[in-house]
PDB file of C-alpha atoms in Angstrom:
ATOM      1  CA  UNK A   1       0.000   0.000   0.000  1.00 76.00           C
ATOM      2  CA  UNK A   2       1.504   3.334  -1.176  1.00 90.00           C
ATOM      3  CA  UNK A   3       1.712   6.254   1.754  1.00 93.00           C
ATOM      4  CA  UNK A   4       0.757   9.545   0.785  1.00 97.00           C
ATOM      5  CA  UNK A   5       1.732  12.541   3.350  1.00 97.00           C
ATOM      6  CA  UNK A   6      -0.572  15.432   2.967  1.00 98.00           C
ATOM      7  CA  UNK A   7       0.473  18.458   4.834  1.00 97.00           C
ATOM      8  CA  UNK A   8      -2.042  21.389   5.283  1.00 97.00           C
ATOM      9  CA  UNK A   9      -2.938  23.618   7.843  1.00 95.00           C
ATOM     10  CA  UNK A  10      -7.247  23.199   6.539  1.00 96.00           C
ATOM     11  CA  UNK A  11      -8.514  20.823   8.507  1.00 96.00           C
ATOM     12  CA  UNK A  12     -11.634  20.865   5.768  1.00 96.00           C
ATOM     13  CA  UNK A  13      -9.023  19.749   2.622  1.00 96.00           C
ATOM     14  CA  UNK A  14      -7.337  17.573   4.832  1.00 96.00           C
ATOM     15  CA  UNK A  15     -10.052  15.289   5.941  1.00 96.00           C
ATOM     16  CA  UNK A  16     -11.287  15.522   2.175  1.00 96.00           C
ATOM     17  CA  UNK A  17      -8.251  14.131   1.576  1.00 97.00           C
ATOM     18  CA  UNK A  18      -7.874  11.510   4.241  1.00 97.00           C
ATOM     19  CA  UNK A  19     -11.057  10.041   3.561  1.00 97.00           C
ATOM     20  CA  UNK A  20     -11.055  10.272  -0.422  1.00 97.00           C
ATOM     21  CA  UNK A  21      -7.287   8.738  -0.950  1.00 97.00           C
ATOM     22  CA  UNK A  22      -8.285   6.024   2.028  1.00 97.00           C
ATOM     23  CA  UNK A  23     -11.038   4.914  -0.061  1.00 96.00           C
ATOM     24  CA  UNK A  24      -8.998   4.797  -3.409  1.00 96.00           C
ATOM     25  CA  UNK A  25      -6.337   2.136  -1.540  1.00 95.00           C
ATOM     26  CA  UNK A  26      -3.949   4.450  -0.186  1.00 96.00           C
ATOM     27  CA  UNK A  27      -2.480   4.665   3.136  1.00 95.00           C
ATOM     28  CA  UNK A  28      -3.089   8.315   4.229  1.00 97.00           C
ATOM     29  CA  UNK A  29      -1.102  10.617   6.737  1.00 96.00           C
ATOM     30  CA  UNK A  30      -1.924  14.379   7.513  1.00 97.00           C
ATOM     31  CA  UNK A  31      -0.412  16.659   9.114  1.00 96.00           C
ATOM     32  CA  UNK A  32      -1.463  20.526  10.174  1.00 96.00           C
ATOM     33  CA  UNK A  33       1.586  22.112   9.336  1.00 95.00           C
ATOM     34  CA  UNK A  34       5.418  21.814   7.947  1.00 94.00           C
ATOM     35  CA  UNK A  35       7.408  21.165  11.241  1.00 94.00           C
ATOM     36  CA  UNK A  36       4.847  17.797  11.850  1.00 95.00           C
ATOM     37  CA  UNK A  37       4.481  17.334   8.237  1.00 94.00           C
ATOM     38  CA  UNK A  38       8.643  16.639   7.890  1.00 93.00           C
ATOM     39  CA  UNK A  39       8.241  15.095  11.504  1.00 92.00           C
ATOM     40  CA  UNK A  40       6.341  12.404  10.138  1.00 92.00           C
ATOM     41  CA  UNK A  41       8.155  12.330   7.033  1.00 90.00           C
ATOM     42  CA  UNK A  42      10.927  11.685   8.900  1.00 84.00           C
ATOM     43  CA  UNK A  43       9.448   8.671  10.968  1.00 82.00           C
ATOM     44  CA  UNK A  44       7.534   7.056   8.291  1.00 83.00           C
ATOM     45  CA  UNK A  45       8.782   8.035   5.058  1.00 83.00           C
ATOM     46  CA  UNK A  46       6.117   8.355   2.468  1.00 92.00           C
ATOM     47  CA  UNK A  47       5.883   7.370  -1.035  1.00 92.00           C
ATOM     48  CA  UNK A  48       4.537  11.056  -2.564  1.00 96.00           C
ATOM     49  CA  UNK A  49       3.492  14.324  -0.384  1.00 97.00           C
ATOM     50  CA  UNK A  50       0.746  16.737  -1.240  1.00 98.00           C
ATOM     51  CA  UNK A  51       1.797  19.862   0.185  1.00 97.00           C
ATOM     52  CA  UNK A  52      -0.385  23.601   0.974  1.00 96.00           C
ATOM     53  CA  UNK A  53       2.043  26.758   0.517  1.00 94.00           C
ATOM     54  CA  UNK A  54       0.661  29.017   2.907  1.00 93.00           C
ATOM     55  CA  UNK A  55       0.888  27.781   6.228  1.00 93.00           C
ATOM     56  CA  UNK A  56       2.289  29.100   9.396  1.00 90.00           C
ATOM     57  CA  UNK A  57       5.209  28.683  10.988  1.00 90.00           C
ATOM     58  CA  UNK A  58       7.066  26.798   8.259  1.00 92.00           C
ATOM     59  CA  UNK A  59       5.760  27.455   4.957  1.00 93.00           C
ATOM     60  CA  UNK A  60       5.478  24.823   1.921  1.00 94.00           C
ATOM     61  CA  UNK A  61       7.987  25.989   0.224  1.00 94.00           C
ATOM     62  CA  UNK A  62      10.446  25.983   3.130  1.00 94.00           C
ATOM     63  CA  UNK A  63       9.354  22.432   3.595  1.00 95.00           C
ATOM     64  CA  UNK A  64       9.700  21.856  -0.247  1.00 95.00           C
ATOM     65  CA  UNK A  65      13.371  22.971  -0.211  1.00 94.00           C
ATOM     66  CA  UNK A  66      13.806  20.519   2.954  1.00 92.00           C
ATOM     67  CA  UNK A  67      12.401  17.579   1.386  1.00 92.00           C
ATOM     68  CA  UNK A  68      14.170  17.973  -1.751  1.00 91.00           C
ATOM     69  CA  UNK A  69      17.807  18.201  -0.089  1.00 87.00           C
ATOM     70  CA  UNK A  70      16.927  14.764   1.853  1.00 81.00           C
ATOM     71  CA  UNK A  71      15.430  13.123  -1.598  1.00 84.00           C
ATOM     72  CA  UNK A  72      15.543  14.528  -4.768  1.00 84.00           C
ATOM     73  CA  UNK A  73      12.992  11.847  -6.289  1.00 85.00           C
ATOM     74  CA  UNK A  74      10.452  12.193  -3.882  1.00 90.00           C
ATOM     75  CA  UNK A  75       7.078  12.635  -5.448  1.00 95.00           C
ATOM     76  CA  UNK A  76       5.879  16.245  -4.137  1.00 97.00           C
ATOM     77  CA  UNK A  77       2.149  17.827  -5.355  1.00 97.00           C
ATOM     78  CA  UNK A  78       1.495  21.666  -4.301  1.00 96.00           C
ATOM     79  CA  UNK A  79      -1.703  22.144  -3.889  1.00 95.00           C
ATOM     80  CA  UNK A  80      -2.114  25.858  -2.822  1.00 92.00           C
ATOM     81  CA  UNK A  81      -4.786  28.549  -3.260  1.00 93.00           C
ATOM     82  CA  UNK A  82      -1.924  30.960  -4.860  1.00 91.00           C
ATOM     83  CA  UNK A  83      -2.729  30.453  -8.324  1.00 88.00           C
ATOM     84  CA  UNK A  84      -0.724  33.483  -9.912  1.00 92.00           C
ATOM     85  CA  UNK A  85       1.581  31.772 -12.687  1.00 92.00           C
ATOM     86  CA  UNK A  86       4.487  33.371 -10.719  1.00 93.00           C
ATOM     87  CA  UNK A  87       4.060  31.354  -7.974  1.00 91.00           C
ATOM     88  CA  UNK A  88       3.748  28.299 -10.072  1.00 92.00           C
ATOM     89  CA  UNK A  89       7.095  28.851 -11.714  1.00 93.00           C
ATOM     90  CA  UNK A  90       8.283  29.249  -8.341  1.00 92.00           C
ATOM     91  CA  UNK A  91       6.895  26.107  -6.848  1.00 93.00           C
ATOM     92  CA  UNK A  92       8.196  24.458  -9.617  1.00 93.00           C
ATOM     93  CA  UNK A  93      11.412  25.610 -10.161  1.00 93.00           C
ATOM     94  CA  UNK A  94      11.442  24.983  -5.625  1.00 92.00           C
ATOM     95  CA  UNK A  95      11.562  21.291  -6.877  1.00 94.00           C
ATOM     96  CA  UNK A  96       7.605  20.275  -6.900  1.00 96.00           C
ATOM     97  CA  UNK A  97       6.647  17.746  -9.351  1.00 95.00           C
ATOM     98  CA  UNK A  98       3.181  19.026  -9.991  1.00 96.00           C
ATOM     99  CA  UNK A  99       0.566  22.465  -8.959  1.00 95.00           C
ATOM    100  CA  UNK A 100      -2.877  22.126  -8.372  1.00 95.00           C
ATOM    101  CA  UNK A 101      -4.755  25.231  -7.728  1.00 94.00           C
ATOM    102  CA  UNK A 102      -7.904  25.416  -5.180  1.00 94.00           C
ATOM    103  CA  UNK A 103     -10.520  25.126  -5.164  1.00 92.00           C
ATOM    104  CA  UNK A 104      -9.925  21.711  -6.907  1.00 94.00           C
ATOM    105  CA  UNK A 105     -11.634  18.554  -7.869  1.00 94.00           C
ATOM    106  CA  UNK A 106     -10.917  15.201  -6.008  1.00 96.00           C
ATOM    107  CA  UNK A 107     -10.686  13.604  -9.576  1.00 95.00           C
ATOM    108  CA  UNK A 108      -8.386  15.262 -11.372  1.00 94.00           C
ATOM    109  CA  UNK A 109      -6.497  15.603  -8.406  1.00 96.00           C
ATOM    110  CA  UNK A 110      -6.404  11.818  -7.778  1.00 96.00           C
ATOM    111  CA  UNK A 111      -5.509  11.370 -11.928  1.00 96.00           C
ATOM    112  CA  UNK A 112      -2.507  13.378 -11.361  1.00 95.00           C
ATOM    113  CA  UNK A 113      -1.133  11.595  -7.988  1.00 97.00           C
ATOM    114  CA  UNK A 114      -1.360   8.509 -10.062  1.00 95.00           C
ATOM    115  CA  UNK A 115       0.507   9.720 -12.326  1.00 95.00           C
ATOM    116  CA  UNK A 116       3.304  10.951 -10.405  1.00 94.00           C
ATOM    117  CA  UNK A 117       3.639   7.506  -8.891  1.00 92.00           C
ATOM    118  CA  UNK A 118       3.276   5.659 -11.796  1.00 90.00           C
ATOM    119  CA  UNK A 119       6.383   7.737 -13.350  1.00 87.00           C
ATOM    120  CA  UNK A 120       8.198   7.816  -9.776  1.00 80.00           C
ATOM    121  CA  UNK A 121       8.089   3.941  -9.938  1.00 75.00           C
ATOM    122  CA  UNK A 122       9.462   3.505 -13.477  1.00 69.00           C
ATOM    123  CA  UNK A 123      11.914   5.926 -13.180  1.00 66.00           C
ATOM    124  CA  UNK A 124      13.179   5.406 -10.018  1.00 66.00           C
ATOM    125  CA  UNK A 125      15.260   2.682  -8.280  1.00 70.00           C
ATOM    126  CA  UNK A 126      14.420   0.635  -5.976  1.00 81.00           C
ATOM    127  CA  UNK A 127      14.514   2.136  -2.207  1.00 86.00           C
ATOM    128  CA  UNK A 128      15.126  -0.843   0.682  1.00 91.00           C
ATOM    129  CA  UNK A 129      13.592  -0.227   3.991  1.00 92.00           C
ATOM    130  CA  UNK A 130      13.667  -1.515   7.319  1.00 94.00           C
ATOM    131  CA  UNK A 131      12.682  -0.650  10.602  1.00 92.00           C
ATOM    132  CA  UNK A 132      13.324   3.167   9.521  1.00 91.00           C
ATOM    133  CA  UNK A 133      16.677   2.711   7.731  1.00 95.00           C
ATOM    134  CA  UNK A 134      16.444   3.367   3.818  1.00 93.00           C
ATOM    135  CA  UNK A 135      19.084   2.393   1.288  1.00 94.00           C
ATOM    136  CA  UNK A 136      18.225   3.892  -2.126  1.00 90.00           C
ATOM    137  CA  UNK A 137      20.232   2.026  -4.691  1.00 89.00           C
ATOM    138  CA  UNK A 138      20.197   4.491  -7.231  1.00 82.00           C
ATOM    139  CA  UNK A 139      22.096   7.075  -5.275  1.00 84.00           C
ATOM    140  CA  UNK A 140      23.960   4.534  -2.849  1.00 89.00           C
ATOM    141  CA  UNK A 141      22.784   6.754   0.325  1.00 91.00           C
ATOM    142  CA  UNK A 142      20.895   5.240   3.390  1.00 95.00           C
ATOM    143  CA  UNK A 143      18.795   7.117   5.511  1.00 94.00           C
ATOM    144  CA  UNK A 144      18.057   6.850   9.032  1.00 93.00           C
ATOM    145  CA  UNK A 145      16.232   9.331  11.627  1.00 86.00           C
ATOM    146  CA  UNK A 146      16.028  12.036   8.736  1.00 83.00           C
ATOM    147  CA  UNK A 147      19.476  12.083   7.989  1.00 91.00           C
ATOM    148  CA  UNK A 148      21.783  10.878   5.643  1.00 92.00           C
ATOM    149  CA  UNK A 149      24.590   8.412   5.724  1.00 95.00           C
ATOM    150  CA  UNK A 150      27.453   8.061   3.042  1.00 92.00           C
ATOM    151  CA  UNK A 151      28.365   4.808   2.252  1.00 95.00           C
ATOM    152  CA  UNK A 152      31.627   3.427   0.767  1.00 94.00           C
ATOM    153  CA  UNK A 153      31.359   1.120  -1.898  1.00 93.00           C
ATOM    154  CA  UNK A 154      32.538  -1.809   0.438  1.00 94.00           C
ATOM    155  CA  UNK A 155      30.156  -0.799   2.672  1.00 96.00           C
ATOM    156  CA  UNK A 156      26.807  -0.439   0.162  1.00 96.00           C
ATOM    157  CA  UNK A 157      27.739  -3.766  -0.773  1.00 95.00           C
ATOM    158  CA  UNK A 158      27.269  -5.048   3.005  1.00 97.00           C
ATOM    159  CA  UNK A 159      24.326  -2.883   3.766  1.00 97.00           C
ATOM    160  CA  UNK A 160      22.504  -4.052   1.027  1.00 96.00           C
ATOM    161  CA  UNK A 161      23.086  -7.644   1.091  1.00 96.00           C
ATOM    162  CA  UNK A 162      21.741  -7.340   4.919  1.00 97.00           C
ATOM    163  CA  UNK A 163      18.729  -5.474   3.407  1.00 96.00           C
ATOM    164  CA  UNK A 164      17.762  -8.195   1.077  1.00 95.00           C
ATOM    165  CA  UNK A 165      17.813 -10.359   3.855  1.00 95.00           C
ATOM    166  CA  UNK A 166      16.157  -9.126   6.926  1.00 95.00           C
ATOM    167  CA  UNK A 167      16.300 -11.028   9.664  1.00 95.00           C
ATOM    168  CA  UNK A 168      17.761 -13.861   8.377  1.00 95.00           C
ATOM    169  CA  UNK A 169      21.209 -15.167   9.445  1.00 96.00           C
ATOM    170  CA  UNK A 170      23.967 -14.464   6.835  1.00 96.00           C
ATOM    171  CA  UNK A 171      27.087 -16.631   7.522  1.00 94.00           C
ATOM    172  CA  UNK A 172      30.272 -14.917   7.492  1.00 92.00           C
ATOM    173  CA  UNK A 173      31.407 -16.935   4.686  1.00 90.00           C
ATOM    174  CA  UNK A 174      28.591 -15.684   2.550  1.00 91.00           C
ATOM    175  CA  UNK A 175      29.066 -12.492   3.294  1.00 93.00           C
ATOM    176  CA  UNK A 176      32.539 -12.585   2.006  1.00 91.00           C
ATOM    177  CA  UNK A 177      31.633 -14.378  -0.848  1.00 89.00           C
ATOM    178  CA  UNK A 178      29.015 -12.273  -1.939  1.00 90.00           C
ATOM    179  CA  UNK A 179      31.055  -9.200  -1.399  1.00 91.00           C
ATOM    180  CA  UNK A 180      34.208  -9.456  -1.828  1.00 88.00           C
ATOM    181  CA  UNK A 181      34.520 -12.467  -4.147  1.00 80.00           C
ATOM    182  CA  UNK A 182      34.491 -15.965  -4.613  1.00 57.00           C
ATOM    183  CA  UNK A 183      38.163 -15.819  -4.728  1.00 61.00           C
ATOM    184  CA  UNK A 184      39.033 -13.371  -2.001  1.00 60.00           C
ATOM    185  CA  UNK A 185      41.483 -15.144   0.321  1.00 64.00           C
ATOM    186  CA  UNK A 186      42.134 -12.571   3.433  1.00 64.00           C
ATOM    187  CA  UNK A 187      41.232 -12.942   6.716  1.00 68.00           C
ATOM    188  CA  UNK A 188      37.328 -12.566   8.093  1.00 69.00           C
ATOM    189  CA  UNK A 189      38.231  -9.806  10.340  1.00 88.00           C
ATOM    190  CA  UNK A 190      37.752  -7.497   7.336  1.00 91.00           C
ATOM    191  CA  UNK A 191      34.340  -7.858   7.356  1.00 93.00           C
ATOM    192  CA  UNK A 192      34.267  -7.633  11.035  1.00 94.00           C
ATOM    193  CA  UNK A 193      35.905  -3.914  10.267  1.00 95.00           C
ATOM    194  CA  UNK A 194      33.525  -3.077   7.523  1.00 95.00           C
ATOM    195  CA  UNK A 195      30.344  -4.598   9.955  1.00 97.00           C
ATOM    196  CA  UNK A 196      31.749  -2.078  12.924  1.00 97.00           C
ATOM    197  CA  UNK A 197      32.207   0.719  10.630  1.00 97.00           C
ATOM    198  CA  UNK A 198      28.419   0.194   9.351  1.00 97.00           C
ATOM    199  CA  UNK A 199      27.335   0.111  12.472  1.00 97.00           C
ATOM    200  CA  UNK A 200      29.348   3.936  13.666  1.00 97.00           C
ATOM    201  CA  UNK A 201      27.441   5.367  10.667  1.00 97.00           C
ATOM    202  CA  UNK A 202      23.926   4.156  11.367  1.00 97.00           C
ATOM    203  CA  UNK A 203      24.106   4.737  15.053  1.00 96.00           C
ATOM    204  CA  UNK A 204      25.801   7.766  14.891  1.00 95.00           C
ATOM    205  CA  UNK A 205      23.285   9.498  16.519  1.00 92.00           C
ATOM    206  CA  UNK A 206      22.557   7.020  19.125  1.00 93.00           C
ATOM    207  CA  UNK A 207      20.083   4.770  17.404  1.00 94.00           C
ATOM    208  CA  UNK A 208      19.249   0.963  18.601  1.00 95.00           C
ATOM    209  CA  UNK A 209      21.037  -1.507  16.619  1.00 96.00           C
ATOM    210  CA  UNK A 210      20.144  -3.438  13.532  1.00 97.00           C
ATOM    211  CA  UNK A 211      22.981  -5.385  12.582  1.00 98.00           C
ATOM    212  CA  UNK A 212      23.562  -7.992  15.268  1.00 97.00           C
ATOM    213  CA  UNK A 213      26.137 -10.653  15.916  1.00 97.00           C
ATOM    214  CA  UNK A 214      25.255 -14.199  16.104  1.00 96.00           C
ATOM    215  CA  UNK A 215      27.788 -16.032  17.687  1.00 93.00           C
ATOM    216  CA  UNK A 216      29.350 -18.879  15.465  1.00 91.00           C
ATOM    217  CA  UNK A 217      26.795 -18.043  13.312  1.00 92.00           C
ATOM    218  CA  UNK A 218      27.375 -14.935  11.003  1.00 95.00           C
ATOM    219  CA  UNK A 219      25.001 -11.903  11.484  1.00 97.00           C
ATOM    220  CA  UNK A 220      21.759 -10.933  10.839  1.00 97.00           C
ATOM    221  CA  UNK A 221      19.727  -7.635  10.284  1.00 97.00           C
ATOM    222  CA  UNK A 222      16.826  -7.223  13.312  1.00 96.00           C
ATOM    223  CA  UNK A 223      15.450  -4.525  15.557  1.00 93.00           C
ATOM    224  CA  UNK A 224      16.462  -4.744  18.639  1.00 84.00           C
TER     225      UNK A 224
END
């Protein structure tokens, strides 16, 4: 089920919204304004965000410019009552992938979130997620907690092999393999470097662990 994020401070378009995109299949968040909308974005990343412009406190287009530097694929619809076409090259040129002007119809509203998913899934790569850690494979960046964490190649290579595989055990010797080479021939503590270096980066910020050891076993990706 596809999340859509709909941030406006209208209680009135919002519960339009909610109960109109709920009944169409999606999964449906709201939120009354930018600082919870990129709150929530943050917890529970969504898969496209219909966003108002004029809001207070922190506008749409302050929230537009945040979203963007975090994912630059991200699906994001304005829908705004600012309907002057220099606010839609603005809006656009902010990074928005679409502007719908109220007062609008559900419809053709619907028709164009469609749209921008059914492009956003052909065009993009895939994005693996667990337990709020992302690992888009297009740009080789995870994301945890709303932040972003550069990977080496060595260490994409682990992350995602542990992301194909949650919660299943992964013997060191597969790891290795699968990594590094059927014919690699050095010793297993580099992986236990690479493993301890993954695990600085996505608990940087103090963070419960994913990656666990299992003692003569290999490791395995799990909450905690």
């Amino acid at each position: 089920m596809q999340r859509i994020l709909v941030i406006d401070d209208d209680p009135a378009i919002t519960s339009v919204l909610r109960r109109g995109l709920t009944y169409e299949g999606f999964a449906v968040e709201t939120a009354a304004g930018g600082a919870e909308g990129m709150a929530i974005a943050r917890d529970r990343y969504p898969d496209l965000v219909i966003l108002d412009i004029m809001m207070p406190g922190v506008d749409g287009l302050e929230v537009l410019q945040r979203l963007r530097a975090v994912d630059t694929q991200l699906p994001i619809l304005l829908l705004t009552a600012k309907d002057a076409p220099a606010d839609q090259v603005r809006g656009l040129s902010g990074g928005a992938d679409d502007y719908v002007v109220k007062p609008f119809t559900f419809e053709i509203l619907l028709a164009r979130v469609r749209a921008l998913l059914r492009r956003h899934d052909a065009e993009r790569p895939p994005v693996l997620r667990f337990a709020g850690l992302a690992l888009d494979t297009g740009t080789r960046i995870a994301q945890r907690g709303g932040r972003s964490i550069e990977l080496t190649k060595t260490e994409y290579e682990l992350l995602h092999q542990f992301l194909q595989h949650p919660r299943r055990v992964l013997p060191k010797e597969v790891l290795m393999e699968r990594v590094w080479g059927y014919d690699f021939e050095g010793s297993t503590n580099v992986l236990e470097t690479y493993v301890k270096q993954l695990r600085q980066k996505l608990e940087a910020r103090g963070e419960s662990r994913l990656i666990h050891t299992v003692r003569g076993a290999g490791y395995v990706l799990r909450e905690s």
